[in-house]
Amino acid sequence: MDIGLLLKQLHQGDPRSVARAISLVEDRSEVAAALMMGLQQERFDQALVVGITGPPGAGKSTLTNALVRCLREQEQRVGIIAIDPSSPLTHGALLGDRIRMMDHALDRDVVVRSMATRGRLGGLCAAAGAAIRIMAASGCRILFIETVGVGQSEMDVAFLADVSVMVLAPGFGDDIQAMKAGILEVVDLLVINKADQPGAKKLLLDLGTETANSDRLLQTVASEQQGIAELLTRILSMEEVFRKDAQFMARRKRSRSRETLDRVMELLRDRLRELVREEADNQLEPGAAAAGIVARIMGD
Amino acid sequence: MTQYRVLIAKPGLDGHDRGAKFIARALRDAGFEVIYTGIRRTPDEIAASAVQEDVAAVGLSSMSGAHLRLFPAVLESLAKAGAVDIPVLGGGIIPAEDEQLLLEQGIAAIFTPGTPVEVIINAFTELCQQQHLSR
Ligand SMILES: Nc1nc2c(ncn2[C@@H]2O[C@H](COP(=O)(O)OP(=O)(O)O)[C@@H](O)[C@H]2O)c(=O)[nH]1
Ligand SMILES: [Mg+2]
């Protein structure tokens, strides 16, 4: 594998190179580190990462597709990473988000990648951060990350994104109960999609007056392109505000630390498994065994 | 173990995607990551999606009888996209004489309604392995 050539073609926006680069990281190839270090950082600095999360069926993919349509009218190149869970038993996954995005299938400036979580919890996959960097290096100005997220434990996308959007829709009452308190503490914007459906009013009631009256709540009918231009304007104006003060860089820094921690955990996991397996022969009480292993790693 | 990614697509104008969905689920249950693109896709859309998703194989389903036209058209679109190395498998109601023609034109495997699902999974596994070796 000629990494130099791959990097050159990737920065020119070649679809196959972009896709292959993401696979190399996702499959933990040994050339992944060299590849990631060769990406133009400025392009990532200029890009905006938008997280789209919410329960399955709320309309996240449809909404992303609608936002992309607006952005393509402005001739912006965009990237979409759509993440769905892998089965913990078989490791298989059915990735169907593309179905709602086929309007753009022949548009070379709409880069779509479906990814499975591959055992990572929190809604993201381990390679999500790398995938947005690769897409940004290929010239994408706006990156969307779609994740399935209901409870707080699935909100990791909010750390990775510059602007995060929670999408809810009528008929998801139970999901909302699980996280009603403080949705707006976790995400930047709350979208009530399917506002054309009869349950939309009840959903607002369920959210409580404070959330329902927030200026960070918007209503859309994604399948009809309604409210989408307003949502996009809102996202872009948030970006503008963030970039003016130190917030943007602070968010990126937080996101980088978070991703670093993730990678550390991933690198350690396999090594730790080995150590734990060795330790098992000593038949120690688990707490003592764990303390022993940590002491060994830290070199105390 | 390498996690294989495959694309399952339904070209042509008929809306019968039972077969495509059945195979998509069977492959998922066998541990594949399956990207499903829905019904009525053009060969160019299928090829562009296969490239963007960097899949190791493409599975096509056709129930309308248009397989002799549509399956080779996907091969052509993949070639245009610079992805001749991605194998294409096809399934559906396909008479034996058509099967021979399609294999001659470069379709890697053909499955008909009687094919046991393990045979299909094995064919995908082998072709994905080969595709990864060629990377
Ligand atoms: N009535 C209505 N249906 C919608 C709207 N947005 C999406 N849908 C439909 O909701 C279903 C789920 O949408 P999808 O985007 O796949 O949801 P996701 O699972 O959150 O990505 C699809 O059948 C969409 O056509 C909307 O604004 N109104
Ligand atoms: Mg979706």
Coordinates of C-alpha atoms and ligand atoms in Angstrom, one line a residue:
Chain A
M1 CA 0.0 0.0 0.0
D2 CA 1.5 3.3 -1.2
I3 CA 0.4 5.7 1.6
G4 CA 1.9 8.7 -0.2
L5 CA -0.2 8.1 -3.3
L6 CA -3.3 7.4 -1.2
L7 CA -2.9 10.7 0.7
K8 CA -2.4 12.6 -2.5
Q9 CA -5.5 11.2 -4.1
L10 CA -7.5 11.5 -1.0
H11 CA -6.7 15.3 -0.7
Q12 CA -7.9 15.6 -4.3
G13 CA -11.3 14.1 -3.3
D14 CA -10.9 10.7 -5.1
P15 CA -13.9 8.7 -3.8
R16 CA -12.0 5.3 -3.7
S17 CA -9.1 6.7 -1.8
V18 CA -11.3 8.4 0.8
A19 CA -13.2 5.2 1.3
R20 CA -10.1 3.1 1.5
A21 CA -8.5 5.4 4.0
I22 CA -11.4 5.1 6.3
S23 CA -11.3 1.3 6.0
L24 CA -7.6 1.2 6.9
V25 CA -8.4 3.0 10.1
E26 CA -11.5 1.1 10.8
D27 CA -9.7 -2.3 10.3
R28 CA -6.8 -1.1 12.4
S29 CA -4.2 -1.4 9.7
E30 CA -0.7 -0.9 10.7
V31 CA -0.4 2.0 8.2
A32 CA -3.3 3.9 9.8
A33 CA -1.1 6.0 12.0
A34 CA 1.1 7.2 9.1
L35 CA -2.1 7.9 7.1
M36 CA -3.7 10.0 9.8
M37 CA -0.5 12.0 10.3
G38 CA -0.4 12.9 6.6
L39 CA -3.8 14.6 6.6
Q40 CA -3.9 18.4 6.1
Q41 CA -4.9 19.7 9.5
E42 CA -6.1 23.1 8.2
R43 CA -9.0 21.5 6.3
F44 CA -10.2 19.9 9.5
D45 CA -9.9 23.2 11.3
Q46 CA -12.1 24.9 8.7
A47 CA -14.7 22.1 8.7
L48 CA -17.8 22.0 10.9
V49 CA -18.8 18.7 12.6
V50 CA -22.5 18.4 13.2
G51 CA -23.8 15.5 15.3
I52 CA -27.3 14.2 14.6
T53 CA -28.7 11.9 17.2
G54 CA -32.0 10.5 18.5
P55 CA -34.1 7.4 18.7
P56 CA -34.4 5.0 15.7
G57 CA -37.1 6.2 13.3
A58 CA -37.2 9.8 14.4
G59 CA -36.1 10.9 11.0
K60 CA -32.3 11.5 11.5
S61 CA -31.3 10.2 8.1
T62 CA -34.2 12.0 6.3
L63 CA -33.2 15.2 8.1
T64 CA -29.6 14.8 7.2
N65 CA -30.5 14.2 3.6
A66 CA -32.6 17.4 3.7
L67 CA -29.8 19.5 5.2
V68 CA -27.4 18.2 2.6
R69 CA -29.8 19.2 -0.2
C70 CA -29.7 22.8 1.2
L71 CA -25.9 22.7 1.4
R72 CA -25.5 21.4 -2.1
E73 CA -27.6 24.4 -3.4
Q74 CA -24.8 26.4 -1.9
E75 CA -22.2 24.1 -3.6
Q76 CA -20.6 23.0 -0.3
R77 CA -19.0 19.6 -0.3
V78 CA -20.3 17.5 2.6
G79 CA -19.6 14.2 4.3
I80 CA -22.0 12.0 6.2
I81 CA -21.0 9.2 8.6
A82 CA -24.1 7.1 9.6
I83 CA -23.4 4.9 12.5
D84 CA -25.6 1.9 13.6
P85 CA -25.0 -0.7 16.3
S86 CA -23.3 -4.0 15.6
S87 CA -24.8 -7.1 17.0
P88 CA -22.8 -8.0 20.1
L89 CA -23.4 -11.7 19.4
T90 CA -22.6 -12.1 15.7
H91 CA -20.7 -8.8 15.1
G92 CA -22.9 -8.3 12.1
A93 CA -24.8 -5.1 11.3
L94 CA -27.5 -3.9 8.9
L95 CA -26.7 -0.4 7.8
G96 CA -29.7 1.2 6.1
D97 CA -29.3 4.9 6.5
R98 CA -28.2 5.3 2.9
I99 CA -31.8 4.4 1.7
R100 CA -32.8 8.0 2.8
M101 CA -29.8 9.6 1.2
M102 CA -29.9 8.2 -2.4
D103 CA -30.9 11.6 -3.8
H104 CA -27.2 12.4 -3.6
A105 CA -25.9 8.9 -4.7
L106 CA -24.4 10.3 -7.9
D107 CA -23.1 13.5 -6.4
R108 CA -19.3 13.1 -6.0
D109 CA -19.4 16.0 -3.4
V110 CA -21.6 14.1 -1.0
V111 CA -19.5 11.5 0.7
V112 CA -21.5 8.9 2.6
R113 CA -20.1 6.2 4.8
S114 CA -22.1 3.8 6.8
M115 CA -20.3 2.4 9.8
A116 CA -21.1 -0.2 12.5
T117 CA -20.2 0.5 16.1
R118 CA -18.0 -2.7 16.3
G119 CA -18.4 -3.1 20.0
R120 CA -17.8 0.5 21.0
L121 CA -20.5 1.8 23.4
G122 CA -21.9 5.4 23.5
G123 CA -23.3 5.5 20.0
L124 CA -20.1 6.1 18.1
C125 CA -17.7 3.7 16.4
A126 CA -14.0 3.9 17.3
A127 CA -13.0 5.2 13.8
A128 CA -15.6 8.0 13.7
G129 CA -13.1 10.7 14.6
A130 CA -10.7 9.5 12.0
A131 CA -13.4 9.2 9.4
I132 CA -14.4 12.9 9.9
R133 CA -10.8 14.0 9.6
I134 CA -10.3 12.0 6.4
M135 CA -13.5 13.4 4.9
A136 CA -12.5 16.9 5.9
A137 CA -9.1 16.4 4.3
S138 CA -10.8 15.4 1.1
G139 CA -12.5 18.8 1.0
C140 CA -15.7 18.3 2.9
R141 CA -16.7 21.6 4.6
I142 CA -19.5 20.2 6.7
L143 CA -19.5 16.7 8.3
F144 CA -22.6 15.1 9.7
I145 CA -22.4 12.2 12.1
E146 CA -25.6 10.3 12.6
T147 CA -25.8 8.1 15.7
V148 CA -28.6 6.2 17.4
G149 CA -28.9 7.8 20.8
V150 CA -31.7 7.7 23.4
G151 CA -30.3 7.9 26.9
Q152 CA -27.4 10.0 28.2
S153 CA -25.0 7.0 27.9
E154 CA -25.4 7.2 24.1
M155 CA -24.6 10.8 23.7
D156 CA -20.9 10.5 22.9
V157 CA -21.5 12.2 19.6
A158 CA -22.0 15.5 21.5
F159 CA -18.4 15.3 22.5
L160 CA -17.1 14.7 19.0
A161 CA -19.3 17.3 17.3
D162 CA -19.0 21.1 17.1
V163 CA -22.7 21.4 17.1
S164 CA -25.0 18.6 18.2
V165 CA -28.6 18.1 17.4
M166 CA -31.1 15.8 19.1
V167 CA -34.0 14.7 16.8
L168 CA -37.2 13.6 18.4
A169 CA -40.6 12.8 16.8
P170 CA -44.1 12.1 17.9
G171 CA -44.7 8.6 19.1
F172 CA -41.4 8.2 20.9
G173 CA -42.8 9.0 24.4
D174 CA -40.9 6.3 26.2
D175 CA -37.6 7.3 24.8
I176 CA -38.2 10.9 25.9
Q177 CA -39.0 9.9 29.4
A178 CA -35.6 8.3 29.7
M179 CA -33.9 11.6 29.0
K180 CA -36.4 14.4 29.4
A181 CA -34.5 16.1 32.1
G182 CA -31.6 18.0 30.6
I183 CA -31.7 17.2 26.9
L184 CA -30.6 20.8 26.3
E185 CA -27.7 20.4 28.7
V186 CA -26.3 17.7 26.5
V187 CA -27.0 18.9 23.0
D188 CA -27.0 22.4 21.4
L189 CA -30.3 22.1 19.4
L190 CA -33.4 20.0 19.8
V191 CA -35.4 19.3 16.7
I192 CA -39.0 18.0 16.8
N193 CA -39.3 16.3 13.4
K194 CA -42.5 15.0 11.9
A195 CA -44.2 18.2 13.0
D196 CA -46.9 17.2 10.5
Q197 CA -47.9 14.3 12.7
P198 CA -50.8 14.6 15.2
G199 CA -48.7 13.8 18.2
A200 CA -46.3 16.8 17.8
K201 CA -48.3 19.0 20.3
K202 CA -48.3 16.2 22.9
L203 CA -44.6 15.7 22.5
L204 CA -44.0 19.4 23.3
L205 CA -46.2 19.0 26.4
D206 CA -44.2 15.9 27.4
L207 CA -41.0 17.9 27.1
G208 CA -42.0 20.3 29.8
T209 CA -42.5 24.1 29.4
E210 CA -38.9 25.1 29.9
T211 CA -37.6 22.9 27.1
A212 CA -40.7 23.5 24.9
N213 CA -40.2 27.3 25.1
S214 CA -36.5 27.2 24.6
D215 CA -35.1 29.1 21.6
R216 CA -32.9 26.1 21.0
L217 CA -35.9 24.0 20.0
L218 CA -37.0 23.9 16.3
Q219 CA -39.7 22.0 14.4
T220 CA -39.3 20.3 11.1
V221 CA -41.0 18.1 8.5
A222 CA -37.8 16.6 7.1
S223 CA -39.6 14.6 4.5
E224 CA -41.1 17.8 3.1
Q225 CA -38.0 19.9 3.5
Q226 CA -40.0 22.1 5.9
G227 CA -38.0 24.0 8.6
I228 CA -34.7 22.7 7.2
A229 CA -33.3 26.0 5.8
E230 CA -34.0 27.5 9.2
L231 CA -32.3 24.7 11.0
L232 CA -29.2 25.0 8.8
T233 CA -29.1 28.7 9.3
R234 CA -29.3 28.1 13.0
I235 CA -26.4 25.5 12.9
L236 CA -24.2 27.9 10.8
S237 CA -24.9 30.9 13.0
M238 CA -23.9 28.8 16.1
E239 CA -20.7 28.0 14.3
E240 CA -20.1 31.6 13.6
V241 CA -20.6 32.5 17.3
F242 CA -18.3 29.6 18.5
R243 CA -15.6 30.6 16.1
K244 CA -15.6 34.3 17.2
D245 CA -14.7 33.5 20.8
A246 CA -12.5 30.7 22.1
Q247 CA -15.4 28.2 22.3
F248 CA -14.7 26.5 19.0
M249 CA -11.1 25.7 19.9
A250 CA -12.1 24.7 23.4
R251 CA -14.7 22.3 22.0
R252 CA -12.2 20.8 19.6
K253 CA -9.7 20.4 22.4
R254 CA -12.2 18.6 24.5
S255 CA -13.2 16.4 21.6
R256 CA -9.5 15.6 20.9
S257 CA -8.9 14.6 24.5
R258 CA -12.0 12.5 24.5
E259 CA -10.9 10.8 21.3
T260 CA -7.4 10.2 22.7
L261 CA -8.8 8.6 25.8
D262 CA -10.9 6.4 23.5
R263 CA -7.9 5.3 21.5
V264 CA -5.9 4.7 24.7
M265 CA -8.7 2.4 26.0
E266 CA -8.9 0.6 22.6
L267 CA -5.1 0.1 22.5
L268 CA -5.1 -1.1 26.1
R269 CA -8.0 -3.4 25.9
D270 CA -6.3 -6.3 24.0
R271 CA -3.1 -6.0 26.1
L272 CA -5.1 -6.0 29.3
R273 CA -7.0 -9.1 28.2
E274 CA -3.6 -10.9 27.9
L275 CA -2.5 -9.7 31.3
V276 CA -5.7 -10.7 32.9
R277 CA -5.5 -14.1 31.3
E278 CA -2.0 -14.6 32.8
E279 CA -3.1 -13.3 36.1
A280 CA -6.0 -15.8 36.2
D281 CA -3.5 -18.6 37.0
N282 CA -2.6 -16.9 40.3
Q283 CA -6.2 -17.4 41.5
L284 CA -6.3 -14.0 43.3
E285 CA -9.4 -12.2 44.4
P286 CA -10.4 -10.1 41.4
G287 CA -9.9 -6.7 43.2
A288 CA -6.4 -7.7 44.2
A289 CA -5.6 -9.1 40.8
A290 CA -6.7 -5.8 39.2
A291 CA -4.6 -3.7 41.5
G292 CA -1.6 -5.9 40.8
I293 CA -2.1 -5.5 37.0
V294 CA -2.4 -1.7 37.2
A295 CA 0.7 -1.5 39.4
R296 CA 2.6 -3.5 36.9
I297 CA 1.5 -1.3 33.9
M298 CA 2.2 1.9 35.7
G299 CA 5.6 0.6 36.8
D300 CA 5.1 1.3 40.5
Chain B
M1 CA -10.8 -11.5 12.3
T2 CA -11.6 -9.1 9.4
Q3 CA -15.1 -7.7 9.4
Y4 CA -16.4 -7.9 5.9
R5 CA -18.6 -5.1 4.5
V6 CA -21.0 -5.9 1.6
L7 CA -23.6 -3.9 -0.3
I8 CA -27.0 -5.4 -1.1
A9 CA -28.9 -3.6 -3.8
K10 CA -32.0 -4.0 -5.8
P11 CA -31.7 -2.6 -9.3
G12 CA -34.5 -2.2 -11.7
L13 CA -38.1 -1.0 -11.5
D14 CA -39.9 -3.7 -9.6
G15 CA -40.5 -3.1 -5.9
H16 CA -40.1 -6.7 -4.7
D17 CA -37.3 -6.5 -2.1
R18 CA -38.2 -9.5 0.0
G19 CA -35.3 -11.5 -1.5
A20 CA -32.9 -8.6 -1.0
K21 CA -33.9 -8.1 2.6
F22 CA -33.8 -11.8 3.4
I23 CA -30.2 -12.0 2.1
A24 CA -29.3 -8.8 3.9
R25 CA -30.5 -10.2 7.2
A26 CA -28.9 -13.6 6.6
L27 CA -25.6 -12.0 6.0
R28 CA -25.9 -9.8 9.0
D29 CA -26.6 -12.8 11.2
A30 CA -23.6 -14.5 9.7
G31 CA -21.5 -11.5 10.9
F32 CA -21.3 -9.3 7.9
E33 CA -21.7 -5.6 7.9
V34 CA -24.4 -5.1 5.3
I35 CA -25.2 -1.8 3.6
Y36 CA -28.7 -1.9 2.2
T37 CA -29.6 0.7 -0.4
G38 CA -33.3 0.1 -1.0
I39 CA -35.3 -0.5 -4.2
R40 CA -35.1 0.8 -7.7
R41 CA -31.4 1.7 -7.8
T42 CA -29.6 2.4 -11.1
P43 CA -26.4 0.6 -11.9
D44 CA -24.4 3.9 -11.5
E45 CA -25.9 4.5 -8.1
I46 CA -25.0 1.0 -7.0
A47 CA -21.5 1.4 -8.2
A48 CA -21.0 4.8 -6.6
S49 CA -22.3 3.5 -3.3
A50 CA -20.1 0.4 -3.4
V51 CA -17.1 2.6 -3.9
Q52 CA -18.0 5.1 -1.2
E53 CA -18.6 2.3 1.3
D54 CA -15.5 0.4 0.2
V55 CA -17.4 -2.9 0.3
A56 CA -15.7 -6.2 -0.5
A57 CA -18.7 -7.5 -2.5
V58 CA -22.0 -6.4 -4.1
G59 CA -25.1 -8.6 -4.0
L60 CA -27.9 -7.9 -6.5
S61 CA -31.4 -9.1 -6.4
S62 CA -33.7 -9.1 -9.4
M63 CA -37.2 -10.5 -9.5
S64 CA -38.4 -8.7 -12.6
G65 CA -36.6 -10.9 -15.3
A66 CA -34.4 -7.9 -16.2
H67 CA -31.3 -9.6 -14.8
L68 CA -29.6 -10.1 -18.2
R69 CA -29.6 -6.4 -18.7
L70 CA -29.2 -5.1 -15.1
F71 CA -26.5 -7.4 -13.7
P72 CA -23.9 -6.8 -16.5
A73 CA -24.8 -3.0 -16.3
V74 CA -23.7 -3.0 -12.7
L75 CA -20.4 -4.6 -13.7
E76 CA -19.9 -1.9 -16.3
S77 CA -20.7 0.9 -13.8
L78 CA -18.2 -0.6 -11.4
A79 CA -15.6 -0.7 -14.1
K80 CA -16.3 2.9 -15.0
A81 CA -15.8 3.8 -11.3
G82 CA -12.5 2.0 -11.3
A83 CA -13.7 -0.8 -9.1
V84 CA -13.4 -4.0 -11.3
D85 CA -12.0 -5.7 -8.2
I86 CA -15.3 -5.7 -6.4
P87 CA -17.1 -9.0 -7.1
V88 CA -20.8 -9.0 -8.0
L89 CA -23.1 -11.8 -6.9
G90 CA -26.7 -12.1 -8.1
G91 CA -29.9 -13.7 -7.0
G92 CA -33.4 -14.1 -8.1
I93 CA -35.6 -16.0 -10.5
I94 CA -33.0 -16.8 -13.0
P95 CA -33.3 -19.6 -15.6
A96 CA -30.3 -22.0 -15.9
E97 CA -29.3 -20.7 -19.4
D98 CA -29.3 -17.1 -18.1
E99 CA -27.1 -18.2 -15.2
Q100 CA -24.5 -19.5 -17.6
L101 CA -24.6 -16.2 -19.6
L102 CA -24.2 -14.1 -16.5
L103 CA -21.3 -16.1 -15.2
E104 CA -19.6 -15.8 -18.6
Q105 CA -20.0 -12.0 -18.4
G106 CA -18.3 -11.8 -15.1
I107 CA -20.9 -12.2 -12.4
A108 CA -19.1 -14.1 -9.7
A109 CA -22.0 -16.3 -8.5
I110 CA -25.7 -16.8 -9.2
F111 CA -28.3 -17.9 -6.6
T112 CA -31.8 -19.1 -7.3
P113 CA -34.8 -19.5 -4.9
G114 CA -33.7 -23.1 -4.1
T115 CA -30.1 -22.2 -3.1
P116 CA -29.5 -23.0 0.6
V117 CA -28.6 -19.9 2.6
E118 CA -25.2 -21.4 3.8
V119 CA -24.1 -21.7 0.2
I120 CA -24.8 -18.0 -0.3
I121 CA -23.0 -17.1 2.9
N122 CA -20.0 -19.2 1.9
A123 CA -19.8 -17.7 -1.5
F124 CA -19.8 -14.2 0.0
T125 CA -17.2 -15.1 2.6
E126 CA -14.9 -16.6 0.0
L127 CA -15.2 -13.7 -2.4
C128 CA -14.8 -11.1 0.4
Q129 CA -11.6 -12.9 1.5
Q130 CA -10.2 -12.8 -2.0
Q131 CA -11.1 -9.1 -2.4
H132 CA -9.4 -8.2 0.8
L133 CA -6.3 -10.1 -0.3
S134 CA -6.2 -8.0 -3.5
R135 CA -6.2 -4.7 -1.5
Ligands
LIG1 N1 -44.5 12.2 8.4 C1 -43.2 12.3 8.4 N2 -42.4 11.2 8.2 C2 -41.1 11.4 8.2 C3 -40.5 12.7 8.5 N3 -39.2 12.6 8.4 C4 -38.9 11.3 8.2 N4 -40.1 10.6 8.1 C5 -40.2 9.1 7.9 O1 -39.8 8.5 9.1 C6 -39.2 7.2 8.8 C7 -37.9 7.1 9.5 O2 -37.0 8.0 9.0 P1 -35.4 7.9 9.0 O3 -34.8 9.1 8.5 O4 -35.0 6.6 8.5 O5 -35.2 7.8 10.6 P2 -33.9 7.5 11.5 O6 -33.9 6.1 11.9 O7 -34.0 8.5 12.6 O8 -32.7 7.8 10.6 C8 -39.1 7.1 7.3 O9 -40.2 6.4 6.8 C9 -39.3 8.6 6.8 O10 -39.8 8.7 5.6 C10 -41.4 13.8 8.7 O11 -41.0 15.0 8.9 N5 -42.7 13.6 8.6
MG2 MG -31.0 6.6 10.1

